[in-house]
PDB file of C-alpha atoms in Angstrom:
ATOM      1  CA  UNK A  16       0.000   0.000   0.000  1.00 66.00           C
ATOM      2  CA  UNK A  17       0.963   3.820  -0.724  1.00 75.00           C
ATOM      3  CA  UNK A  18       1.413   6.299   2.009  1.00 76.00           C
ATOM      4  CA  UNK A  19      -1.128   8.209  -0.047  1.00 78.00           C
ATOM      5  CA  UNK A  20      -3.114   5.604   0.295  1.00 75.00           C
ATOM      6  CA  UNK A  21      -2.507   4.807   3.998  1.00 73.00           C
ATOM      7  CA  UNK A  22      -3.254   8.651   4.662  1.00 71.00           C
ATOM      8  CA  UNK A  23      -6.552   8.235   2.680  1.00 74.00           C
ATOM      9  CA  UNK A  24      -7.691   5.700   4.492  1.00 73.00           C
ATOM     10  CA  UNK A  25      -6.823   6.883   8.016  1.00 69.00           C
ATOM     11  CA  UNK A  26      -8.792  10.387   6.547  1.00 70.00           C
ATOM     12  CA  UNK A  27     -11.603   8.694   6.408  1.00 72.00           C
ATOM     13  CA  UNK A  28     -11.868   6.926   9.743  1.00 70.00           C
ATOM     14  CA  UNK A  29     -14.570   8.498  12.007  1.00 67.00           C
ATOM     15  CA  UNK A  30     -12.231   7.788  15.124  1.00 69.00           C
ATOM     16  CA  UNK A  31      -9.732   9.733  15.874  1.00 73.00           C
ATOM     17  CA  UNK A  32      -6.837   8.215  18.288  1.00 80.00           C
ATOM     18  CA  UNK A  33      -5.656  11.395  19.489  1.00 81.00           C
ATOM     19  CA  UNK A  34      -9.201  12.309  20.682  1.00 82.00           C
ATOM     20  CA  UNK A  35      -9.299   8.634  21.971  1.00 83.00           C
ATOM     21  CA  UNK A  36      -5.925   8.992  23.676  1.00 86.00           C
ATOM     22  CA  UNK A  37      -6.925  12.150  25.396  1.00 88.00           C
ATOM     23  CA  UNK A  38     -10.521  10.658  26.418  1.00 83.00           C
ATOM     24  CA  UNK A  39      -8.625   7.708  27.859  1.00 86.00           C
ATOM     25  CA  UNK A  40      -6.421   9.837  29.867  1.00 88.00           C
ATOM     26  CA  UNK A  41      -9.014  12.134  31.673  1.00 90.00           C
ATOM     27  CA  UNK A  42     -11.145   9.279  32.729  1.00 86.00           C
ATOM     28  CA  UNK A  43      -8.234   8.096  34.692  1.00 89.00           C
ATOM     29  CA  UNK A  44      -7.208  11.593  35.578  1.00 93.00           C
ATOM     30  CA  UNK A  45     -10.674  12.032  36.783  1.00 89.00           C
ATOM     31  CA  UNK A  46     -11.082   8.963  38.773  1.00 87.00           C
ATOM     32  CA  UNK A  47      -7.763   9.293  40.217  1.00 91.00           C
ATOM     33  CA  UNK A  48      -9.286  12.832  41.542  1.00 92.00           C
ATOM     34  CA  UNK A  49     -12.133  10.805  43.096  1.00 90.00           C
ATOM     35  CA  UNK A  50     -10.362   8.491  44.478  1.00 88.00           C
ATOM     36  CA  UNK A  51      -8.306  11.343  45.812  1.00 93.00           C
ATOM     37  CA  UNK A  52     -11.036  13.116  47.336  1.00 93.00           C
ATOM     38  CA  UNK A  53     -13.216   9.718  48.317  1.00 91.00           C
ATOM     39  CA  UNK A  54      -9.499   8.689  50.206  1.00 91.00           C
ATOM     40  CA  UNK A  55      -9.915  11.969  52.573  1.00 94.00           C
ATOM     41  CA  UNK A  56     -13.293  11.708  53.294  1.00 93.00           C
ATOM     42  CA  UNK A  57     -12.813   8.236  54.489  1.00 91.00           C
ATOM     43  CA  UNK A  58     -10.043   9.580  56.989  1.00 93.00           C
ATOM     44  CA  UNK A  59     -12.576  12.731  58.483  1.00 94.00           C
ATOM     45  CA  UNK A  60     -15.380  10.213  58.573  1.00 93.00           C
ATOM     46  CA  UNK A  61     -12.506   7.588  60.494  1.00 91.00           C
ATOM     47  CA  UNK A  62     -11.351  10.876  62.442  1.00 93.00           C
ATOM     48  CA  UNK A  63     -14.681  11.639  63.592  1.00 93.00           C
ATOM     49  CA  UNK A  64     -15.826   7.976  64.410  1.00 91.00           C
ATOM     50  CA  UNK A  65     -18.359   7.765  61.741  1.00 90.00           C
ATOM     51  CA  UNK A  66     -18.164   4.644  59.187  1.00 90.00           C
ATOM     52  CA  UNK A  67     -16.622   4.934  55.577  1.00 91.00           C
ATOM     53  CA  UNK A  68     -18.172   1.548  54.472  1.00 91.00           C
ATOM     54  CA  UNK A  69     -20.336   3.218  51.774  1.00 91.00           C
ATOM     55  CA  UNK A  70     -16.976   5.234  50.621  1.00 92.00           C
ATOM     56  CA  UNK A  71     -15.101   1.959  50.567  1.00 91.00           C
ATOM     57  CA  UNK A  72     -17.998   0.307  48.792  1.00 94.00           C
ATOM     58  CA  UNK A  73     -17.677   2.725  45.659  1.00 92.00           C
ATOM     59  CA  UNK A  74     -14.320   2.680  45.591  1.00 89.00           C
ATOM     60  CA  UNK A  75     -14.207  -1.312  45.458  1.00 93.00           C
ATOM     61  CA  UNK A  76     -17.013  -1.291  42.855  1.00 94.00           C
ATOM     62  CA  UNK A  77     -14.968   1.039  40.781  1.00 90.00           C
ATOM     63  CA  UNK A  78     -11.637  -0.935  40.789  1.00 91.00           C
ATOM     64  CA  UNK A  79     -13.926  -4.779  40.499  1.00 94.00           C
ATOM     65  CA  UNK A  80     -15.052  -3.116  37.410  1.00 93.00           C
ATOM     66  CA  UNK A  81     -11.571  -1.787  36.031  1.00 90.00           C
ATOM     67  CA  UNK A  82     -10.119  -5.184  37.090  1.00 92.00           C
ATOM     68  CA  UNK A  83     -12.574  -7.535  35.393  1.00 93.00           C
ATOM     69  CA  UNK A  84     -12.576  -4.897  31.868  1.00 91.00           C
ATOM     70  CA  UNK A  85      -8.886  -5.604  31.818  1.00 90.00           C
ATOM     71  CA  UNK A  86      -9.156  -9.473  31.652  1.00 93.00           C
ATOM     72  CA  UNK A  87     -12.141  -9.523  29.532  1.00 92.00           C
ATOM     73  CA  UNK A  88      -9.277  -7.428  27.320  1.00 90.00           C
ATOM     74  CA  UNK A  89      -6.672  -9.117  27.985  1.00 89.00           C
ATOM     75  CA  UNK A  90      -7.397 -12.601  29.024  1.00 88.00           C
ATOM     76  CA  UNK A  91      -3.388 -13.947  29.497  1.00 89.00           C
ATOM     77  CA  UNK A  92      -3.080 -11.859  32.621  1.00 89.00           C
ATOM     78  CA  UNK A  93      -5.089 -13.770  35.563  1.00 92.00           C
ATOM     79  CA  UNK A  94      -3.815 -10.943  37.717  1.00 93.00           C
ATOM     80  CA  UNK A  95      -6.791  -8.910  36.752  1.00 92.00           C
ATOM     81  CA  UNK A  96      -9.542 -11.723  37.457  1.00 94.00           C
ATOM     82  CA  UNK A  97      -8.217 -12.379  40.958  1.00 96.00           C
ATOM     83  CA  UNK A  98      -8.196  -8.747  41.592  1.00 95.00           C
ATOM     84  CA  UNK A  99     -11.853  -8.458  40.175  1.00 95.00           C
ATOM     85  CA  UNK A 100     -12.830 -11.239  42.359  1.00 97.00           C
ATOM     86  CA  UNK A 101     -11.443 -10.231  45.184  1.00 97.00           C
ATOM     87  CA  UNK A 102     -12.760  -6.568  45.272  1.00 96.00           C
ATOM     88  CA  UNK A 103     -16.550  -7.877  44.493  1.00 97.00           C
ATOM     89  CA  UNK A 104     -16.242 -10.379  47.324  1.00 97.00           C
ATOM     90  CA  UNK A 105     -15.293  -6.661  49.221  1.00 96.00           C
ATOM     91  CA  UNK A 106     -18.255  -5.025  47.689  1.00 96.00           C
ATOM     92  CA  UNK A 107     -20.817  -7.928  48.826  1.00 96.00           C
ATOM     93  CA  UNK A 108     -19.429  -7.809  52.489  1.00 96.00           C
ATOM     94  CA  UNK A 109     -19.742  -4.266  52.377  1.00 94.00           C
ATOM     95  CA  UNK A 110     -23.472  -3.964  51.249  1.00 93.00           C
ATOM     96  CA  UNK A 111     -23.850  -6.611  54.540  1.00 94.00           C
ATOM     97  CA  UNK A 112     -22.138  -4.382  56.834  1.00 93.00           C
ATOM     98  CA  UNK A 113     -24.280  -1.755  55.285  1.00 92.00           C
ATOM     99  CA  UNK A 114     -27.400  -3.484  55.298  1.00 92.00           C
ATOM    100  CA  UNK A 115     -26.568  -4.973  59.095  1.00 91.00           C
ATOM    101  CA  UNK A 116     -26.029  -1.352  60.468  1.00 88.00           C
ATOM    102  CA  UNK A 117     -29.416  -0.008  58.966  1.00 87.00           C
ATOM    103  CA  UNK A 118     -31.296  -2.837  60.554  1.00 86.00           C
ATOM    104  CA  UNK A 119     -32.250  -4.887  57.639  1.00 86.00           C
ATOM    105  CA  UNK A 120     -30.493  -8.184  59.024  1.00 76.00           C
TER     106      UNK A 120
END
């Protein structure tokens, strides 16, 4: 194939991978800053004797589902489906130590 034709063809592609890069990047920019500021409200709430279960919920639900995209991407790494397991099994227990302080069991 020609580079004229290689430059054609890349022309007409909807997607643009600079766009993509940069879309990529601030999602993990921006959960990094929630993570950031979900971090320090754990330690007032731990400061102040209150519980930081439902903090530590989201946060677990947020890496089970980064973990278990990467192995559905890339399957060779079982690193990513332990680590997907793991935090859901932390998400579960913490929607019972929710539930269990609000009465419900």
């Amino acid at each position: 194939m020609k580079k004229e034709d290689i430059l054609k063809k890349a022309q007409q592609e909807k997607t643009d991978e600079r766009e993509e890069e940069i879309n990529t990047k601030a999602f993990r920019i921006g959960w990094m800053g929630v993570s950031v500021v979900m971090l320090l409200l754990i330690f007032l709430r731990a400061t102040f004797n209150e519980t930081a279960t439902d903090l530590v919920v989201v946060l677990l639900a947020q890496s089970a589902a980064v973990s278990f995209y990467q192995y559905f991407e890339i399957r060779d790494k079982k690193l990513y489906l332990i680590s997907g397991i793991m935090a859901s099994i932390g998400v579960i227990l913490g929607f019972a130590s929710l539930l269990s302080s609000y009465g419900v069991y």
